[in-house]
PDB file of C-alpha atoms in Angstrom:
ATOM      1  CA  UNK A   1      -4.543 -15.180 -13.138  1.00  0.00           C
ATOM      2  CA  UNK A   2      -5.028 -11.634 -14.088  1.00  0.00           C
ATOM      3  CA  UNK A   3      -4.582 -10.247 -10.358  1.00  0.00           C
ATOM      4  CA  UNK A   4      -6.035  -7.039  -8.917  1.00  0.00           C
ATOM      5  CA  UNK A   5      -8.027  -5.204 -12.380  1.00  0.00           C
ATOM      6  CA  UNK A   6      -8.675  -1.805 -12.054  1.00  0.00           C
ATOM      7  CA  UNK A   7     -11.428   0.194 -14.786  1.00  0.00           C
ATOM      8  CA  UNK A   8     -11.386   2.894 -15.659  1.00  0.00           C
ATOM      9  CA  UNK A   9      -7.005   3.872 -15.440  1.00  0.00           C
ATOM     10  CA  UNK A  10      -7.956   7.507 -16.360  1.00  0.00           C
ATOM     11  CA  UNK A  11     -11.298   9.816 -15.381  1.00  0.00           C
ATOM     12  CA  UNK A  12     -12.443  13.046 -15.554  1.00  0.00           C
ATOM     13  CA  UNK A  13     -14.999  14.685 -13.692  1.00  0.00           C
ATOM     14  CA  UNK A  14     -16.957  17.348 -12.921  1.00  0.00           C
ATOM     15  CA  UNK A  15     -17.907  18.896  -9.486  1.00  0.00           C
ATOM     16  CA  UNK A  16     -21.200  17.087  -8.403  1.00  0.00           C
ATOM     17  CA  UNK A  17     -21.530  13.900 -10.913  1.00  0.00           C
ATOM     18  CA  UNK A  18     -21.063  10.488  -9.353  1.00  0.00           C
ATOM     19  CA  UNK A  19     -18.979   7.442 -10.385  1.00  0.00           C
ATOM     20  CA  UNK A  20     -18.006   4.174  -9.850  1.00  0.00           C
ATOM     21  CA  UNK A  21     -13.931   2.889  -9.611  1.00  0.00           C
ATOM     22  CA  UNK A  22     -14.309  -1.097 -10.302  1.00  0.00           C
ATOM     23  CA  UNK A  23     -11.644  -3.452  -8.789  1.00  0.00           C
ATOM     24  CA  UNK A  24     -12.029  -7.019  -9.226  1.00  0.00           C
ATOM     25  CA  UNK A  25      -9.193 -10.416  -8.083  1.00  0.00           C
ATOM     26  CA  UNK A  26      -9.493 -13.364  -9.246  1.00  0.00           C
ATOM     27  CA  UNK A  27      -7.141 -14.703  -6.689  1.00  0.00           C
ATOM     28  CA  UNK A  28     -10.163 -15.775  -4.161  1.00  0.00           C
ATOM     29  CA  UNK A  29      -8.949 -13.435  -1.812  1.00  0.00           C
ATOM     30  CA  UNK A  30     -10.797 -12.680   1.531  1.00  0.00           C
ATOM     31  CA  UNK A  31      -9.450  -9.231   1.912  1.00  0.00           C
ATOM     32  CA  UNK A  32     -10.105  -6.143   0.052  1.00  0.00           C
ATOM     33  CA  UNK A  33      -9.179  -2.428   0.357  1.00  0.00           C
ATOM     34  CA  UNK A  34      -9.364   0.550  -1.544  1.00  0.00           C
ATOM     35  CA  UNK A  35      -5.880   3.818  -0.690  1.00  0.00           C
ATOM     36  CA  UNK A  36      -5.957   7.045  -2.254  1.00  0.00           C
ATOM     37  CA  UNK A  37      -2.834   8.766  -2.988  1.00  0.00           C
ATOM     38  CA  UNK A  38      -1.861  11.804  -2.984  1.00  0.00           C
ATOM     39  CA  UNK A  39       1.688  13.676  -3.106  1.00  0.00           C
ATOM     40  CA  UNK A  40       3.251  13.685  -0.090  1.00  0.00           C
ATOM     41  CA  UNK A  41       0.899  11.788   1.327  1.00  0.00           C
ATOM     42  CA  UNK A  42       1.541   8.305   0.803  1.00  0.00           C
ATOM     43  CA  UNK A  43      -1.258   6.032   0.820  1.00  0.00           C
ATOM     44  CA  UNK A  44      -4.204   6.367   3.071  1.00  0.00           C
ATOM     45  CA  UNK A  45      -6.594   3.707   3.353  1.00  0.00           C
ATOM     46  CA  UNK A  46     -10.449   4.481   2.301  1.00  0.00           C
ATOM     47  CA  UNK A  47     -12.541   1.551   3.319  1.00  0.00           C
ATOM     48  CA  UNK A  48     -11.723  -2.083   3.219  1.00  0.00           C
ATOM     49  CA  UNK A  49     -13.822  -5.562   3.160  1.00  0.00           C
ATOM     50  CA  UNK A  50     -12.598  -9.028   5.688  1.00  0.00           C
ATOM     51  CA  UNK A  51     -15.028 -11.109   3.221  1.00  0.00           C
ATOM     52  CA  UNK A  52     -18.169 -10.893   1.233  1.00  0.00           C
ATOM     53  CA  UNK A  53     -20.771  -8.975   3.160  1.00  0.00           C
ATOM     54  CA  UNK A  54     -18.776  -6.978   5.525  1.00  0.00           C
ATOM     55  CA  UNK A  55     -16.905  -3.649   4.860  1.00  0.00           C
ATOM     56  CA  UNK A  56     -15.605  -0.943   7.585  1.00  0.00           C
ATOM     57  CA  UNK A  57     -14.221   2.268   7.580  1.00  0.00           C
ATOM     58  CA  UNK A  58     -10.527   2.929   6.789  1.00  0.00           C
ATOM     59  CA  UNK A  59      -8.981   6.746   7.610  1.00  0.00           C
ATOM     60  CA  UNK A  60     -10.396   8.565   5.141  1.00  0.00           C
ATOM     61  CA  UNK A  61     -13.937   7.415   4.324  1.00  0.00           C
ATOM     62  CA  UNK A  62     -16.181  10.724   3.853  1.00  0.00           C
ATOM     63  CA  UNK A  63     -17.024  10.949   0.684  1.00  0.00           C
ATOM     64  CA  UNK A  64     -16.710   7.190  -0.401  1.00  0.00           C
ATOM     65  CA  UNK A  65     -19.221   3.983  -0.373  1.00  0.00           C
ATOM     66  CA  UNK A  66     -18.495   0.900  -1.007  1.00  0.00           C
ATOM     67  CA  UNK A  67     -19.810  -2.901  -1.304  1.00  0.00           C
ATOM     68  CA  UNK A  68     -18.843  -6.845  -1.072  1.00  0.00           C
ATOM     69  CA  UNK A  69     -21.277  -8.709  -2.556  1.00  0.00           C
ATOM     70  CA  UNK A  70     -19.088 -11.283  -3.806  1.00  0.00           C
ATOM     71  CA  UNK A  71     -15.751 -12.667  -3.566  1.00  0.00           C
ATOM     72  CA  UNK A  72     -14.075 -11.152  -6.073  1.00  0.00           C
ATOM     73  CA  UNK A  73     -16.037  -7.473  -6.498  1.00  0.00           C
ATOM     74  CA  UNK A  74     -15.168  -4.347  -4.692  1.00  0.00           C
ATOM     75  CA  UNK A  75     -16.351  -1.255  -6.195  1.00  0.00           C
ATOM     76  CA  UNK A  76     -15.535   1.925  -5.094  1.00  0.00           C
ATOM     77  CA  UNK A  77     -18.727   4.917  -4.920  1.00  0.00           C
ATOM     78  CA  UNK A  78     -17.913   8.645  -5.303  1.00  0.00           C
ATOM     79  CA  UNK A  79     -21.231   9.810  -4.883  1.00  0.00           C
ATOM     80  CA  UNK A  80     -20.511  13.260  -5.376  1.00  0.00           C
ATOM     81  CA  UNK A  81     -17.193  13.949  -6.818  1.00  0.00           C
ATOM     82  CA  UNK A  82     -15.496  17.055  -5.409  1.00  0.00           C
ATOM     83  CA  UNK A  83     -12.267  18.380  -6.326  1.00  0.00           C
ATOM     84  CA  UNK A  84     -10.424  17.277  -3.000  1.00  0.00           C
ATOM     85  CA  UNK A  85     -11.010  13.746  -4.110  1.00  0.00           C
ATOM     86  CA  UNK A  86      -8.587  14.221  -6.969  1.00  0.00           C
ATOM     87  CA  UNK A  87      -6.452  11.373  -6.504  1.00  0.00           C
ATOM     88  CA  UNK A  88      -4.832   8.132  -7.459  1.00  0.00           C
ATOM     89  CA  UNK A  89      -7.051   5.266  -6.253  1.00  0.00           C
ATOM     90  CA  UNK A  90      -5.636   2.016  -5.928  1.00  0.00           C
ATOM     91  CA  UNK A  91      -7.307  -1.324  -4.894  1.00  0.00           C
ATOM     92  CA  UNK A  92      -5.529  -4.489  -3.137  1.00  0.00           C
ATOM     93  CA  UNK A  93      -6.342  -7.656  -2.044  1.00  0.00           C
ATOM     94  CA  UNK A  94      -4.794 -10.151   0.323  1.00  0.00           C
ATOM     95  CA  UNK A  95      -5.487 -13.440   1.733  1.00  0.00           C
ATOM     96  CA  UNK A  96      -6.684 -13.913   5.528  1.00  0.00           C
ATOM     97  CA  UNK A  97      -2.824 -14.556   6.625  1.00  0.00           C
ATOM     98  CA  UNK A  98      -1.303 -12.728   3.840  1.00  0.00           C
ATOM     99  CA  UNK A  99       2.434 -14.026   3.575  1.00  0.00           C
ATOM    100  CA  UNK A 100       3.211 -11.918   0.481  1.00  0.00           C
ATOM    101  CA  UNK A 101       1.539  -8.540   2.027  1.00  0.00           C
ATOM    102  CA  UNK A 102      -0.988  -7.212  -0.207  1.00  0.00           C
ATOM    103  CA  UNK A 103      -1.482  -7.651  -4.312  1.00  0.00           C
ATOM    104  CA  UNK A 104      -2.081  -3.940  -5.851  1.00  0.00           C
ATOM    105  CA  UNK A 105      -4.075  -2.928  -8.937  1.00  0.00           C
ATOM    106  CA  UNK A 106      -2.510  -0.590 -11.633  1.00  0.00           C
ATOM    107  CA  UNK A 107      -4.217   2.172 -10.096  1.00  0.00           C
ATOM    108  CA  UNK A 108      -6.817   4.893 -11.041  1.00  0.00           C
ATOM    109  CA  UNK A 109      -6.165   8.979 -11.556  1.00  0.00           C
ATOM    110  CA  UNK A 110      -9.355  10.249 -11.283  1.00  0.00           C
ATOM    111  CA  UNK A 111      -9.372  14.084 -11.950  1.00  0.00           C
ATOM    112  CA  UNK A 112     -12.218  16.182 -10.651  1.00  0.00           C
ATOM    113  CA  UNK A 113     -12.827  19.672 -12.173  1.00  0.00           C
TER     114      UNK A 113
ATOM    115  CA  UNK B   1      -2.758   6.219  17.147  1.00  0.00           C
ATOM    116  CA  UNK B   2      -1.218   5.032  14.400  1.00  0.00           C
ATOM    117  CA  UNK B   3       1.460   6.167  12.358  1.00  0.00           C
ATOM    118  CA  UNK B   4       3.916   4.964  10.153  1.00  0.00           C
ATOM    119  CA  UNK B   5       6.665   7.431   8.829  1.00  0.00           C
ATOM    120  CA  UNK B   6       9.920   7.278   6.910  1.00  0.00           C
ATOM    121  CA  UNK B   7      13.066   9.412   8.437  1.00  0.00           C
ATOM    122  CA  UNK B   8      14.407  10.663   4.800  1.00  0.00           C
ATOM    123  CA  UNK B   9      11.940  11.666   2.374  1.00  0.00           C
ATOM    124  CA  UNK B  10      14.745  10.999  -0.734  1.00  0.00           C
ATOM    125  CA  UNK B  11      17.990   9.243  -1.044  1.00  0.00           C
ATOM    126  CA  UNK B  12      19.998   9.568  -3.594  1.00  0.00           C
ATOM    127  CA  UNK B  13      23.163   6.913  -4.003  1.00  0.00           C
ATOM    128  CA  UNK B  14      25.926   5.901  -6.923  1.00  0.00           C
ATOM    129  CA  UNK B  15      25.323   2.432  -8.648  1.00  0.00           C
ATOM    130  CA  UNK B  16      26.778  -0.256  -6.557  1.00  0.00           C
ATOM    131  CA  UNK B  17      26.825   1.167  -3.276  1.00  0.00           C
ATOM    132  CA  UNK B  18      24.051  -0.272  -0.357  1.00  0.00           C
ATOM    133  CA  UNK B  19      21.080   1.446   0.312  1.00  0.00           C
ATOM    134  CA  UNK B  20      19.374   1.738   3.748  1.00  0.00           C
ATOM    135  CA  UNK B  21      15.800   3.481   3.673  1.00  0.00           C
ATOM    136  CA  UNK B  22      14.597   3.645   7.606  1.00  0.00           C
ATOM    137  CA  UNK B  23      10.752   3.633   8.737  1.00  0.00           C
ATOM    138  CA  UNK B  24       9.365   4.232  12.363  1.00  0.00           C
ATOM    139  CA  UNK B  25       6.709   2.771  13.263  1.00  0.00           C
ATOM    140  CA  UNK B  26       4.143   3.878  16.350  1.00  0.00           C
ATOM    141  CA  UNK B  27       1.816   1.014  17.177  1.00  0.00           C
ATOM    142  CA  UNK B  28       2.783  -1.478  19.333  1.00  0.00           C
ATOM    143  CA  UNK B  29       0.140  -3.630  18.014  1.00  0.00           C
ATOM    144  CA  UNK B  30       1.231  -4.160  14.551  1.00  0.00           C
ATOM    145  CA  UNK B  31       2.363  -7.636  13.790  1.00  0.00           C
ATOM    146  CA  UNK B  32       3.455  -7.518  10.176  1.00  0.00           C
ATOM    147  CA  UNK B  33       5.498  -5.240   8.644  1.00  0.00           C
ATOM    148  CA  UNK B  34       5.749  -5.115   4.528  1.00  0.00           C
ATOM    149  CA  UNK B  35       8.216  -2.856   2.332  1.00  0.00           C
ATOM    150  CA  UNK B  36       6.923  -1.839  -0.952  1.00  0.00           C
ATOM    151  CA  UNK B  37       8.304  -0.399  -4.370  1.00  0.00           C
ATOM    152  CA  UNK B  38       6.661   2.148  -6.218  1.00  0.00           C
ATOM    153  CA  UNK B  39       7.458   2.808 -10.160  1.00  0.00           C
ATOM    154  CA  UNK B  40       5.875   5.735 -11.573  1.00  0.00           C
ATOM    155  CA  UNK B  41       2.899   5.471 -12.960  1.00  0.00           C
ATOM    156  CA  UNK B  42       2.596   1.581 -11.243  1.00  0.00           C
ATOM    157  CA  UNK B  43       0.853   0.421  -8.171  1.00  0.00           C
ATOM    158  CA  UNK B  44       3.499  -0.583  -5.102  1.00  0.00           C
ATOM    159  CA  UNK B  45       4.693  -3.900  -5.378  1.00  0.00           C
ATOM    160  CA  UNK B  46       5.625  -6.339  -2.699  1.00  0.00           C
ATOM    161  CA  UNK B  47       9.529  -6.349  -1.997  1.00  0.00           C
ATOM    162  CA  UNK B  48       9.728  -7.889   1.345  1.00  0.00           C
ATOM    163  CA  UNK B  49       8.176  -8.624   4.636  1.00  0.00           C
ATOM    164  CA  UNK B  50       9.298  -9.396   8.066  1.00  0.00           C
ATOM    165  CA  UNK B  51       6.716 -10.837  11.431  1.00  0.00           C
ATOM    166  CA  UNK B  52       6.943  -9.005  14.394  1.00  0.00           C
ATOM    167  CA  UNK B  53       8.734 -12.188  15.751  1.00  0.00           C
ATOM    168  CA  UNK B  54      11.590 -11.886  13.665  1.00  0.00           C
ATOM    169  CA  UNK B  55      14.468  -9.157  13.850  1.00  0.00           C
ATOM    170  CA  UNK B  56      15.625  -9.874  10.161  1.00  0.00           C
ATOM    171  CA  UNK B  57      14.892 -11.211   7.110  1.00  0.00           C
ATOM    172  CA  UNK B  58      17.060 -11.470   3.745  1.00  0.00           C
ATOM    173  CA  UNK B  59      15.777 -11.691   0.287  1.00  0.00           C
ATOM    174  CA  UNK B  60      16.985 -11.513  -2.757  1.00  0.00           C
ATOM    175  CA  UNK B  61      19.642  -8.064  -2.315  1.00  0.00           C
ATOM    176  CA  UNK B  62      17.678  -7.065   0.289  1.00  0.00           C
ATOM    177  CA  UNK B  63      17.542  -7.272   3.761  1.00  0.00           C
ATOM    178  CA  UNK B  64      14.776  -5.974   6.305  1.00  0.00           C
ATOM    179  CA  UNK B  65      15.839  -5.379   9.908  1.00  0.00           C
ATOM    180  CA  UNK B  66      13.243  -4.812  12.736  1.00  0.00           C
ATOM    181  CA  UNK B  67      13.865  -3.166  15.962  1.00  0.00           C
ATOM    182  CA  UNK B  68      10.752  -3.500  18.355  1.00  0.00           C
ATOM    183  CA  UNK B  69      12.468  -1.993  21.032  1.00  0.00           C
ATOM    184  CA  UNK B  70      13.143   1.410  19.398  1.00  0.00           C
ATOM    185  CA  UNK B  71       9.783   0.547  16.639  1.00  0.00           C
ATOM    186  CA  UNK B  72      12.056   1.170  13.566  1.00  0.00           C
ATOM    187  CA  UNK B  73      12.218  -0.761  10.579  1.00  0.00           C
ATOM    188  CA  UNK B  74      15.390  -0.615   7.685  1.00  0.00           C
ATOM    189  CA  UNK B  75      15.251  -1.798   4.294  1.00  0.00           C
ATOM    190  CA  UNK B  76      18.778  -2.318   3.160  1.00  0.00           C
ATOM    191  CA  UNK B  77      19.575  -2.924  -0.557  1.00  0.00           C
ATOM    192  CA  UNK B  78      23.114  -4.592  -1.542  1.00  0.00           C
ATOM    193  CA  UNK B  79      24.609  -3.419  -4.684  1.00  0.00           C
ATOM    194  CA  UNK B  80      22.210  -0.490  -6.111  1.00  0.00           C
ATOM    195  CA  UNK B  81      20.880  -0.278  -9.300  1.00  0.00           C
ATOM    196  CA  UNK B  82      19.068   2.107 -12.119  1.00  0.00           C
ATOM    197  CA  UNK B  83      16.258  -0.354 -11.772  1.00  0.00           C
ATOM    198  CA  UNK B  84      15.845   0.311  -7.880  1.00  0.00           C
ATOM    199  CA  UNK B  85      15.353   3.996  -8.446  1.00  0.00           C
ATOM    200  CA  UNK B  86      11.558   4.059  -7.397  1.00  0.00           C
ATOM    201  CA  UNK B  87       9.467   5.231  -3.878  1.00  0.00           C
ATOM    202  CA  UNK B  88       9.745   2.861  -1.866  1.00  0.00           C
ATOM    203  CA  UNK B  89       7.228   2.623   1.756  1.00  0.00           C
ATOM    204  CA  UNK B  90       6.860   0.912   4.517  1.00  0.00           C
ATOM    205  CA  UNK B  91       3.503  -0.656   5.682  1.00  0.00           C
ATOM    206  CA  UNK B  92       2.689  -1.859   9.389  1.00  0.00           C
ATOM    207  CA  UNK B  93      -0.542  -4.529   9.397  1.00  0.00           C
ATOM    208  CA  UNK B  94      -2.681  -4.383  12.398  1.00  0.00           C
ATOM    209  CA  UNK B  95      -5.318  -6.954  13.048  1.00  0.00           C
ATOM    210  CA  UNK B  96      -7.750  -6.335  15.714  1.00  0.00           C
ATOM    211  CA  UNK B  97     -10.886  -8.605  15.886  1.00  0.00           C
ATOM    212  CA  UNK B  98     -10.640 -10.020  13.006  1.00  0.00           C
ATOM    213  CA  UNK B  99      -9.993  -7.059  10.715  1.00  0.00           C
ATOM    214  CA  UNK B 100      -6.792  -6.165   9.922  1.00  0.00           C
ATOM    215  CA  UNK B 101      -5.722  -2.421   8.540  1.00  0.00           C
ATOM    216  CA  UNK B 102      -2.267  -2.112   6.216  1.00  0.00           C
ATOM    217  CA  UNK B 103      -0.813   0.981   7.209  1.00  0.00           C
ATOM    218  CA  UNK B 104       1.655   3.166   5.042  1.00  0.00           C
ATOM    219  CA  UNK B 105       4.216   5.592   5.395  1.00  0.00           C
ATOM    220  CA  UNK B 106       4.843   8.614   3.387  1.00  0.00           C
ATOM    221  CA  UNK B 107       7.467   7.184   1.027  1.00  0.00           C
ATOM    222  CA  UNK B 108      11.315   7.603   0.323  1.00  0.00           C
ATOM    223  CA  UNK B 109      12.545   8.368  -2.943  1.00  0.00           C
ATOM    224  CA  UNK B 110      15.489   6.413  -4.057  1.00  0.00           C
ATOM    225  CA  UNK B 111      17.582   7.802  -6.916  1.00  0.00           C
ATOM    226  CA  UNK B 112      20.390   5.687  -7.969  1.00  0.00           C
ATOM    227  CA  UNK B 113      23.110   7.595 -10.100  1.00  0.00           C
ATOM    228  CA  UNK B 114      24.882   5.870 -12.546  1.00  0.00           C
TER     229      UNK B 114
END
């Protein structure tokens, strides 16, 4: 098993373009969720996903879509990067009674200019 | 609402001695509590995790106490080493409906001097 993969581990943009942070598990976990972190700031939880088909809101969503069409997908949308969304992104999974808290990818430093 | 913080933002200890890294905890409704470990440049990595029906929980060095009375959580680590130099947080789990939330703290840096 591979775990949590995150693409790309580095990116640079600029002010306005648009992206997409993959994250895929191949652990056939139900739940999903995307933190950004920041210094000082610990992690802070974007959006997250209970199962294919369903996502919700986590404490800092503005600025973020995402989608669950499958199982094992979760990508992350920056539809319009702005600098405040410089960050480290990281995506998790867990299963529905996680007993081992929450698997984490190797993270994402997205730099916007 | 809910909030998760750490009392000591670093902690700095000689090789061999314990380490205790503290965490409140504000929501009554949490149910699960999980420490993490942090490497730089690495994503947090599970260390230990304690039920909110339990008061304590031993691993492998370490030791997580829960006090639901005061809503404080300790990670204690026996015998400190250069490898446990890392952030370390604390994360309360909340489930409501069906959904569940994993809450973190801000982090506590532990710096283990040789």
């Amino acid at each position: 098993n591979a775990g949590v993969t995150q693409t790309p581990k580095f990116q640079v943009l600029k002010t306005g373009q648009s992206m997409t942070l993959q994250c895929a598990q191949d652990m056939n976990h139900e739940y999903m969720s995307w933190y950004r972190q920041d210094p000082g700031m610990g992690l802070r939880l974007i959006h997250y996903s209970v199962g294919a088909g369903i996502t919700d809101q986590g404490e800092v969503p503005n600025g973020y879509n995402v989608s669950r069409s499958t199982t094992e997908d979760f990508p992350l949308r920056l539809l319009s990067a702005a600098p405040s969304q410089t960050s480290v992104y990281f995506c998790a999974s867990s299963r529905r009674t996680a007993r081992n808290g929450y698997t984490f990818g190797s993270g994402t430093r997205l730099t916007v200019v | 609402g809910e909030s998760v913080g750490l009392h000591l933002p670093t902690l700095s200890v000689q090789e061999g001695d314990n380490s205790i890294i503290n965490c409140a905890y504000s929501n009554s409704a949490s149910d699960y509590f999980i420490w993490y470990k942090q490497e730089s440049g690495k994503g947090p990595q599970f260390i230990i995790d304690i039920r909110s029906n339990m008061d304590k929980r031993q691993g492998q060095r370490v030791t997580v106490l829960l006090n639901k009375t005061v809503k404080h959580l300790s990670l204690q680590i026996a015998a400190t080493q250069p490898g446990d130099s890392a952030v370390y947080f604390c994360a309360e789990k909340i489930t409501q409906g069906g959904s569940e939330k994993l809450v973190f703290g801000k982090g506590t840096k532990l710096t283990v001097n040789p």
